[in-house]
Amino acid sequence: MFNKAGAENLPDYELLQVMLFTSNPHADVESLVGELLDRFGSLAEVMSAETDALATAGLSLPAIAGVKFVREVALRFMRAELHARPVVGSWDKLIEYCNAQIAYSSVEQFHILFLDRKNALIKDERQQRGTVNHTPVYTREVIKRALELGASALILVHNHPSGDPSPSAADITVTQDIIKAAASLQILVHDHLIIGRGGHVSLRDRGLILSEVKDAGSSTSASSPHTALNERTSID
């Protein structure tokens, strides 16, 4: 099961073997690992799977707890790096973190990275958890939380469970609504990242986030208390 290579050089199969053997040394680890990888596809997807899905796949509660523990430790190490330096200058680290956090989620999740004046991470919070292709986003709640945390800037992040990170018209509308509301309070929205399996899209790179927003002082759609992210109509 073990070899002399560093853990970073072990294939998914061997890493998963080590993880499960540690939590339950008496289980038939080899056959269980094969079943998990056949069902979920990769170590990353096993680590991101819901508790119920892991239980259905045959994992015991101690094994599930072990998987969740390892994932949380890894995320905390990655998050610590973003706390220690400007996020906008550590873009590769940010993308790695976002991929680890939500790329393999089976439902849409909308996260906000709240940044201080030096663009270091104050906090990463999941604001909403939706369905396979839809997440309600409440602009007022985004701004309210930014003010509570004293954030000077935001990075919006959500995933597309289909794996295709192409932005939809709704994704763009949500982003523009938040930019307008934030700009009126001198809070900058650096980007909106859409995370898919094996890829991501930056709305800033697509030219969909402007440095200056016209009519920044105007309110967002007063007739609609929220907008929604979804995958239904992608914008190429």
PDB file of C-alpha atoms in Angstrom:
ATOM      1  CA  MET A   1       0.000   0.000   0.000  1.00  0.00           C
ATOM      2  CA  PHE A   2       2.780   2.437   0.891  1.00  0.00           C
ATOM      3  CA  ASN A   3       5.796   3.372  -1.184  1.00  0.00           C
ATOM      4  CA  LYS A   4       8.835   5.613  -0.818  1.00  0.00           C
ATOM      5  CA  ALA A   5       7.432   8.456  -2.933  1.00  0.00           C
ATOM      6  CA  GLY A   6       6.183  11.587  -1.252  1.00  0.00           C
ATOM      7  CA  ALA A   7       2.438  11.861  -0.736  1.00  0.00           C
ATOM      8  CA  GLU A   8       2.199  14.459  -3.518  1.00  0.00           C
ATOM      9  CA  ASN A   9       3.438  11.814  -5.982  1.00  0.00           C
ATOM     10  CA  LEU A  10       1.005   9.080  -4.976  1.00  0.00           C
ATOM     11  CA  PRO A  11      -1.837   8.332  -7.408  1.00  0.00           C
ATOM     12  CA  ASP A  12      -5.449   8.823  -6.298  1.00  0.00           C
ATOM     13  CA  TYR A  13      -5.876   5.092  -5.666  1.00  0.00           C
ATOM     14  CA  GLU A  14      -3.001   4.872  -3.195  1.00  0.00           C
ATOM     15  CA  LEU A  15      -3.847   8.117  -1.405  1.00  0.00           C
ATOM     16  CA  LEU A  16      -7.414   6.944  -0.881  1.00  0.00           C
ATOM     17  CA  GLN A  17      -6.139   3.582   0.363  1.00  0.00           C
ATOM     18  CA  VAL A  18      -3.957   5.274   2.968  1.00  0.00           C
ATOM     19  CA  MET A  19      -6.805   7.542   4.089  1.00  0.00           C
ATOM     20  CA  LEU A  20      -9.314   4.723   4.533  1.00  0.00           C
ATOM     21  CA  PHE A  21      -6.811   2.322   6.089  1.00  0.00           C
ATOM     22  CA  THR A  22      -5.994   4.942   8.732  1.00  0.00           C
ATOM     23  CA  SER A  23      -9.653   5.328   9.753  1.00  0.00           C
ATOM     24  CA  ASN A  24     -10.503   1.609   9.553  1.00  0.00           C
ATOM     25  CA  PRO A  25      -7.489  -0.734   9.331  1.00  0.00           C
ATOM     26  CA  HIS A  26      -9.689  -3.862   9.433  1.00  0.00           C
ATOM     27  CA  ALA A  27     -11.803  -3.020   6.379  1.00  0.00           C
ATOM     28  CA  ASP A  28     -11.303  -4.469   2.904  1.00  0.00           C
ATOM     29  CA  VAL A  29      -9.749  -1.200   1.783  1.00  0.00           C
ATOM     30  CA  GLU A  30      -8.612  -2.214  -1.700  1.00  0.00           C
ATOM     31  CA  SER A  31     -12.031  -3.289  -2.962  1.00  0.00           C
ATOM     32  CA  LEU A  32     -13.692  -0.279  -1.303  1.00  0.00           C
ATOM     33  CA  VAL A  33     -11.278   2.136  -2.973  1.00  0.00           C
ATOM     34  CA  GLY A  34     -12.017   0.597  -6.367  1.00  0.00           C
ATOM     35  CA  GLU A  35     -15.755   0.947  -5.816  1.00  0.00           C
ATOM     36  CA  LEU A  36     -15.423   4.573  -4.711  1.00  0.00           C
ATOM     37  CA  LEU A  37     -13.321   5.597  -7.714  1.00  0.00           C
ATOM     38  CA  ASP A  38     -15.677   3.755 -10.088  1.00  0.00           C
ATOM     39  CA  ARG A  39     -18.665   5.528  -8.562  1.00  0.00           C
ATOM     40  CA  PHE A  40     -17.277   9.059  -8.148  1.00  0.00           C
ATOM     41  CA  GLY A  41     -14.497   9.166 -10.751  1.00  0.00           C
ATOM     42  CA  SER A  42     -11.567  10.691  -8.853  1.00  0.00           C
ATOM     43  CA  LEU A  43     -10.135  11.386  -5.407  1.00  0.00           C
ATOM     44  CA  ALA A  44     -11.283  15.022  -5.658  1.00  0.00           C
ATOM     45  CA  GLU A  45     -14.864  13.926  -6.262  1.00  0.00           C
ATOM     46  CA  VAL A  46     -14.740  11.421  -3.393  1.00  0.00           C
ATOM     47  CA  MET A  47     -13.466  14.165  -1.078  1.00  0.00           C
ATOM     48  CA  SER A  48     -16.238  16.535  -2.182  1.00  0.00           C
ATOM     49  CA  ALA A  49     -19.085  14.010  -2.072  1.00  0.00           C
ATOM     50  CA  GLU A  50     -22.001  14.480   0.303  1.00  0.00           C
ATOM     51  CA  THR A  51     -22.106  12.382   3.471  1.00  0.00           C
ATOM     52  CA  ASP A  52     -25.184  10.464   2.296  1.00  0.00           C
ATOM     53  CA  ALA A  53     -23.518   9.608  -1.008  1.00  0.00           C
ATOM     54  CA  LEU A  54     -20.413   8.307   0.757  1.00  0.00           C
ATOM     55  CA  ALA A  55     -22.549   6.214   3.104  1.00  0.00           C
ATOM     56  CA  THR A  56     -24.476   4.770   0.172  1.00  0.00           C
ATOM     57  CA  ALA A  57     -21.142   3.877  -1.435  1.00  0.00           C
ATOM     58  CA  GLY A  58     -20.275   1.757   1.602  1.00  0.00           C
ATOM     59  CA  LEU A  59     -18.167   4.014   3.803  1.00  0.00           C
ATOM     60  CA  SER A  60     -18.579   3.706   7.568  1.00  0.00           C
ATOM     61  CA  LEU A  61     -19.172   6.777   9.714  1.00  0.00           C
ATOM     62  CA  PRO A  62     -15.528   6.805  10.953  1.00  0.00           C
ATOM     63  CA  ALA A  63     -14.294   6.595   7.345  1.00  0.00           C
ATOM     64  CA  ILE A  64     -16.618   9.421   6.267  1.00  0.00           C
ATOM     65  CA  ALA A  65     -15.414  11.514   9.189  1.00  0.00           C
ATOM     66  CA  GLY A  66     -11.826  10.809   8.128  1.00  0.00           C
ATOM     67  CA  VAL A  67     -12.490  11.924   4.556  1.00  0.00           C
ATOM     68  CA  LYS A  68     -14.201  15.126   5.727  1.00  0.00           C
ATOM     69  CA  PHE A  69     -11.404  15.824   8.214  1.00  0.00           C
ATOM     70  CA  VAL A  70      -8.667  15.521   5.589  1.00  0.00           C
ATOM     71  CA  ARG A  71     -10.604  17.770   3.207  1.00  0.00           C
ATOM     72  CA  GLU A  72     -11.164  20.440   5.847  1.00  0.00           C
ATOM     73  CA  VAL A  73      -7.497  20.438   6.887  1.00  0.00           C
ATOM     74  CA  ALA A  74      -6.427  20.858   3.254  1.00  0.00           C
ATOM     75  CA  LEU A  75      -8.875  23.743   2.745  1.00  0.00           C
ATOM     76  CA  ARG A  76      -7.693  25.474   5.903  1.00  0.00           C
ATOM     77  CA  PHE A  77      -4.072  25.318   4.788  1.00  0.00           C
ATOM     78  CA  MET A  78      -5.030  26.800   1.424  1.00  0.00           C
ATOM     79  CA  ARG A  79      -7.159  29.485   3.074  1.00  0.00           C
ATOM     80  CA  ALA A  80      -4.289  30.420   5.405  1.00  0.00           C
ATOM     81  CA  GLU A  81      -2.143  31.275   2.384  1.00  0.00           C
ATOM     82  CA  LEU A  82      -4.840  33.652   1.138  1.00  0.00           C
ATOM     83  CA  HIS A  83      -5.027  35.342   4.539  1.00  0.00           C
ATOM     84  CA  ALA A  84      -1.282  35.959   4.513  1.00  0.00           C
ATOM     85  CA  ARG A  85      -0.907  37.792   1.198  1.00  0.00           C
ATOM     86  CA  PRO A  86      -2.939  39.858  -1.299  1.00  0.00           C
ATOM     87  CA  VAL A  87      -5.385  37.532  -3.018  1.00  0.00           C
ATOM     88  CA  VAL A  88      -5.219  39.442  -6.303  1.00  0.00           C
ATOM     89  CA  GLY A  89      -1.465  38.740  -6.403  1.00  0.00           C
ATOM     90  CA  SER A  90      -1.943  35.033  -5.680  1.00  0.00           C
ATOM     91  CA  TRP A  91      -4.367  34.168  -8.453  1.00  0.00           C
ATOM     92  CA  ASP A  92      -3.146  30.598  -9.010  1.00  0.00           C
ATOM     93  CA  LYS A  93      -3.524  29.877  -5.288  1.00  0.00           C
ATOM     94  CA  LEU A  94      -7.018  31.377  -5.346  1.00  0.00           C
ATOM     95  CA  ILE A  95      -8.113  29.210  -8.268  1.00  0.00           C
ATOM     96  CA  GLU A  96      -6.679  26.095  -6.590  1.00  0.00           C
ATOM     97  CA  TYR A  97      -8.608  26.924  -3.439  1.00  0.00           C
ATOM     98  CA  CYS A  98     -11.878  27.555  -5.288  1.00  0.00           C
ATOM     99  CA  ASN A  99     -11.487  24.324  -7.237  1.00  0.00           C
ATOM    100  CA  ALA A 100     -10.900  22.356  -4.044  1.00  0.00           C
ATOM    101  CA  GLN A 101     -13.836  24.064  -2.353  1.00  0.00           C
ATOM    102  CA  ILE A 102     -16.652  23.753  -4.908  1.00  0.00           C
ATOM    103  CA  ALA A 103     -15.576  22.378  -8.301  1.00  0.00           C
ATOM    104  CA  TYR A 104     -17.076  18.949  -7.628  1.00  0.00           C
ATOM    105  CA  SER A 105     -20.169  19.969  -5.696  1.00  0.00           C
ATOM    106  CA  SER A 106     -23.357  18.365  -7.008  1.00  0.00           C
ATOM    107  CA  VAL A 107     -25.337  21.587  -6.481  1.00  0.00           C
ATOM    108  CA  GLU A 108     -24.617  25.248  -7.121  1.00  0.00           C
ATOM    109  CA  GLN A 109     -22.927  27.146  -4.312  1.00  0.00           C
ATOM    110  CA  PHE A 110     -22.399  30.887  -4.203  1.00  0.00           C
ATOM    111  CA  HIS A 111     -19.385  32.011  -2.166  1.00  0.00           C
ATOM    112  CA  ILE A 112     -18.072  35.474  -1.382  1.00  0.00           C
ATOM    113  CA  LEU A 113     -14.445  36.202  -0.596  1.00  0.00           C
ATOM    114  CA  PHE A 114     -14.338  39.320   1.583  1.00  0.00           C
ATOM    115  CA  LEU A 115     -11.047  41.242   1.305  1.00  0.00           C
ATOM    116  CA  ASP A 116      -9.445  43.997   3.349  1.00  0.00           C
ATOM    117  CA  ARG A 117      -7.798  47.189   2.068  1.00  0.00           C
ATOM    118  CA  LYS A 118      -4.645  45.230   1.201  1.00  0.00           C
ATOM    119  CA  ASN A 119      -6.716  42.633  -0.656  1.00  0.00           C
ATOM    120  CA  ALA A 120      -5.911  39.921   1.880  1.00  0.00           C
ATOM    121  CA  LEU A 121      -8.705  37.499   2.692  1.00  0.00           C
ATOM    122  CA  ILE A 122     -10.878  38.427   5.672  1.00  0.00           C
ATOM    123  CA  LYS A 123     -13.308  35.558   5.255  1.00  0.00           C
ATOM    124  CA  ASP A 124     -14.719  33.121   2.717  1.00  0.00           C
ATOM    125  CA  GLU A 125     -18.423  32.534   3.251  1.00  0.00           C
ATOM    126  CA  ARG A 126     -20.994  30.483   1.402  1.00  0.00           C
ATOM    127  CA  GLN A 127     -23.955  32.789   1.021  1.00  0.00           C
ATOM    128  CA  GLN A 128     -26.279  30.415  -0.785  1.00  0.00           C
ATOM    129  CA  ARG A 129     -26.570  26.737  -1.667  1.00  0.00           C
ATOM    130  CA  GLY A 130     -28.970  26.021  -4.495  1.00  0.00           C
ATOM    131  CA  THR A 131     -29.974  23.217  -6.837  1.00  0.00           C
ATOM    132  CA  VAL A 132     -28.166  21.560  -9.728  1.00  0.00           C
ATOM    133  CA  ASN A 133     -28.572  24.656 -11.911  1.00  0.00           C
ATOM    134  CA  HIS A 134     -30.009  27.505  -9.847  1.00  0.00           C
ATOM    135  CA  THR A 135     -28.955  29.570  -6.827  1.00  0.00           C
ATOM    136  CA  PRO A 136     -30.850  32.612  -5.476  1.00  0.00           C
ATOM    137  CA  VAL A 137     -28.571  35.553  -4.699  1.00  0.00           C
ATOM    138  CA  TYR A 138     -29.705  38.432  -2.467  1.00  0.00           C
ATOM    139  CA  THR A 139     -27.737  41.570  -3.322  1.00  0.00           C
ATOM    140  CA  ARG A 140     -28.709  43.319  -0.088  1.00  0.00           C
ATOM    141  CA  GLU A 141     -27.412  40.400   1.961  1.00  0.00           C
ATOM    142  CA  VAL A 142     -24.098  40.469   0.099  1.00  0.00           C
ATOM    143  CA  ILE A 143     -23.612  44.168   0.822  1.00  0.00           C
ATOM    144  CA  LYS A 144     -24.867  43.890   4.400  1.00  0.00           C
ATOM    145  CA  ARG A 145     -22.330  41.167   5.169  1.00  0.00           C
ATOM    146  CA  ALA A 146     -19.512  43.101   3.489  1.00  0.00           C
ATOM    147  CA  LEU A 147     -20.256  46.071   5.755  1.00  0.00           C
ATOM    148  CA  GLU A 148     -20.426  43.854   8.851  1.00  0.00           C
ATOM    149  CA  LEU A 149     -16.968  42.447   8.082  1.00  0.00           C
ATOM    150  CA  GLY A 150     -15.499  45.817   7.084  1.00  0.00           C
ATOM    151  CA  ALA A 151     -14.584  44.500   3.649  1.00  0.00           C
ATOM    152  CA  SER A 152     -13.098  46.869   1.074  1.00  0.00           C
ATOM    153  CA  ALA A 153     -13.384  44.461  -1.845  1.00  0.00           C
ATOM    154  CA  LEU A 154     -15.151  41.277  -2.903  1.00  0.00           C
ATOM    155  CA  ILE A 155     -14.536  38.329  -5.174  1.00  0.00           C
ATOM    156  CA  LEU A 156     -17.683  36.424  -6.101  1.00  0.00           C
ATOM    157  CA  VAL A 157     -17.377  32.696  -6.748  1.00  0.00           C
ATOM    158  CA  HIS A 158     -19.869  30.038  -7.751  1.00  0.00           C
ATOM    159  CA  ASN A 159     -19.768  26.648  -9.431  1.00  0.00           C
ATOM    160  CA  HIS A 160     -21.566  25.031 -12.329  1.00  0.00           C
ATOM    161  CA  PRO A 161     -22.250  21.388 -11.402  1.00  0.00           C
ATOM    162  CA  SER A 162     -22.514  20.456 -15.095  1.00  0.00           C
ATOM    163  CA  GLY A 163     -18.766  21.132 -15.316  1.00  0.00           C
ATOM    164  CA  ASP A 164     -19.099  23.853 -17.976  1.00  0.00           C
ATOM    165  CA  PRO A 165     -18.021  27.205 -16.461  1.00  0.00           C
ATOM    166  CA  SER A 166     -19.462  29.341 -19.280  1.00  0.00           C
ATOM    167  CA  PRO A 167     -21.379  32.288 -17.755  1.00  0.00           C
ATOM    168  CA  SER A 168     -25.127  32.554 -18.245  1.00  0.00           C
ATOM    169  CA  ALA A 169     -27.087  35.759 -18.752  1.00  0.00           C
ATOM    170  CA  ALA A 170     -28.286  35.403 -15.153  1.00  0.00           C
ATOM    171  CA  ASP A 171     -24.700  35.135 -13.893  1.00  0.00           C
ATOM    172  CA  ILE A 172     -23.865  38.420 -15.586  1.00  0.00           C
ATOM    173  CA  THR A 173     -27.003  40.166 -14.283  1.00  0.00           C
ATOM    174  CA  VAL A 174     -26.265  39.081 -10.699  1.00  0.00           C
ATOM    175  CA  THR A 175     -22.712  40.373 -11.009  1.00  0.00           C
ATOM    176  CA  GLN A 176     -23.786  43.748 -12.354  1.00  0.00           C
ATOM    177  CA  ASP A 177     -26.384  44.168  -9.602  1.00  0.00           C
ATOM    178  CA  ILE A 178     -23.797  43.500  -6.890  1.00  0.00           C
ATOM    179  CA  ILE A 179     -21.194  45.773  -8.532  1.00  0.00           C
ATOM    180  CA  LYS A 180     -23.654  48.688  -8.616  1.00  0.00           C
ATOM    181  CA  ALA A 181     -24.725  48.246  -5.010  1.00  0.00           C
ATOM    182  CA  ALA A 182     -21.151  47.791  -3.781  1.00  0.00           C
ATOM    183  CA  ALA A 183     -19.780  50.764  -5.734  1.00  0.00           C
ATOM    184  CA  SER A 184     -22.217  53.117  -4.043  1.00  0.00           C
ATOM    185  CA  LEU A 185     -20.510  52.189  -0.736  1.00  0.00           C
ATOM    186  CA  GLN A 186     -16.976  52.291  -2.170  1.00  0.00           C
ATOM    187  CA  ILE A 187     -16.628  48.506  -2.110  1.00  0.00           C
ATOM    188  CA  LEU A 188     -14.866  47.092  -5.147  1.00  0.00           C
ATOM    189  CA  VAL A 189     -15.855  43.842  -6.857  1.00  0.00           C
ATOM    190  CA  HIS A 190     -12.632  42.449  -8.289  1.00  0.00           C
ATOM    191  CA  ASP A 191     -14.115  39.515 -10.162  1.00  0.00           C
ATOM    192  CA  HIS A 192     -16.764  36.846 -10.410  1.00  0.00           C
ATOM    193  CA  LEU A 193     -15.241  33.398 -10.885  1.00  0.00           C
ATOM    194  CA  ILE A 194     -17.301  30.526 -12.242  1.00  0.00           C
ATOM    195  CA  ILE A 195     -15.805  27.160 -11.367  1.00  0.00           C
ATOM    196  CA  GLY A 196     -16.359  23.981 -13.369  1.00  0.00           C
ATOM    197  CA  ARG A 197     -14.736  20.580 -13.325  1.00  0.00           C
ATOM    198  CA  GLY A 198     -11.279  21.107 -14.765  1.00  0.00           C
ATOM    199  CA  GLY A 199     -11.770  24.745 -15.737  1.00  0.00           C
ATOM    200  CA  HIS A 200     -12.947  28.185 -14.702  1.00  0.00           C
ATOM    201  CA  VAL A 201     -14.084  31.479 -16.202  1.00  0.00           C
ATOM    202  CA  SER A 202     -13.253  34.957 -14.942  1.00  0.00           C
ATOM    203  CA  LEU A 203     -15.917  37.512 -15.809  1.00  0.00           C
ATOM    204  CA  ARG A 204     -13.254  40.225 -15.557  1.00  0.00           C
ATOM    205  CA  ASP A 205     -11.145  38.445 -18.170  1.00  0.00           C
ATOM    206  CA  ARG A 206     -14.235  38.246 -20.368  1.00  0.00           C
ATOM    207  CA  GLY A 207     -14.627  42.027 -20.116  1.00  0.00           C
ATOM    208  CA  LEU A 208     -17.868  41.678 -18.164  1.00  0.00           C
ATOM    209  CA  ILE A 209     -16.678  43.557 -15.069  1.00  0.00           C
ATOM    210  CA  LEU A 210     -15.909  47.215 -15.629  1.00  0.00           C
ATOM    211  CA  SER A 211     -13.527  49.253 -13.487  1.00  0.00           C
ATOM    212  CA  GLU A 212     -16.118  51.997 -13.307  1.00  0.00           C
ATOM    213  CA  VAL A 213     -19.855  51.400 -13.158  1.00  0.00           C
ATOM    214  CA  LYS A 214     -22.235  54.046 -14.433  1.00  0.00           C
ATOM    215  CA  ASP A 215     -25.053  55.105 -12.124  1.00  0.00           C
ATOM    216  CA  ALA A 216     -23.331  53.425  -9.203  1.00  0.00           C
ATOM    217  CA  GLY A 217     -25.456  55.369  -6.765  1.00  0.00           C
ATOM    218  CA  SER A 218     -28.723  54.051  -8.167  1.00  0.00           C
ATOM    219  CA  SER A 219     -30.448  51.202  -6.386  1.00  0.00           C
ATOM    220  CA  THR A 220     -30.555  47.710  -7.821  1.00  0.00           C
ATOM    221  CA  SER A 221     -33.803  46.309  -9.066  1.00  0.00           C
ATOM    222  CA  ALA A 222     -36.250  47.443  -6.362  1.00  0.00           C
ATOM    223  CA  SER A 223     -39.054  45.265  -7.685  1.00  0.00           C
ATOM    224  CA  SER A 224     -37.013  42.092  -7.265  1.00  0.00           C
ATOM    225  CA  PRO A 225     -35.419  41.356  -3.863  1.00  0.00           C
ATOM    226  CA  HIS A 226     -33.074  38.830  -5.397  1.00  0.00           C
ATOM    227  CA  THR A 227     -31.639  37.600  -8.639  1.00  0.00           C
ATOM    228  CA  ALA A 228     -30.420  34.117  -9.392  1.00  0.00           C
ATOM    229  CA  LEU A 229     -27.464  32.334 -10.846  1.00  0.00           C
ATOM    230  CA  ASN A 230     -28.152  29.538 -13.278  1.00  0.00           C
ATOM    231  CA  GLU A 231     -26.606  27.576 -16.133  1.00  0.00           C
ATOM    232  CA  ARG A 232     -29.496  27.559 -18.515  1.00  0.00           C
ATOM    233  CA  THR A 233     -28.375  30.132 -21.075  1.00  0.00           C
ATOM    234  CA  SER A 234     -24.614  30.362 -21.487  1.00  0.00           C
ATOM    235  CA  ILE A 235     -23.018  33.428 -23.032  1.00  0.00           C
ATOM    236  CA  ASP A 236     -20.128  32.501 -25.310  1.00  0.00           C
TER     237      ASP A 236
END
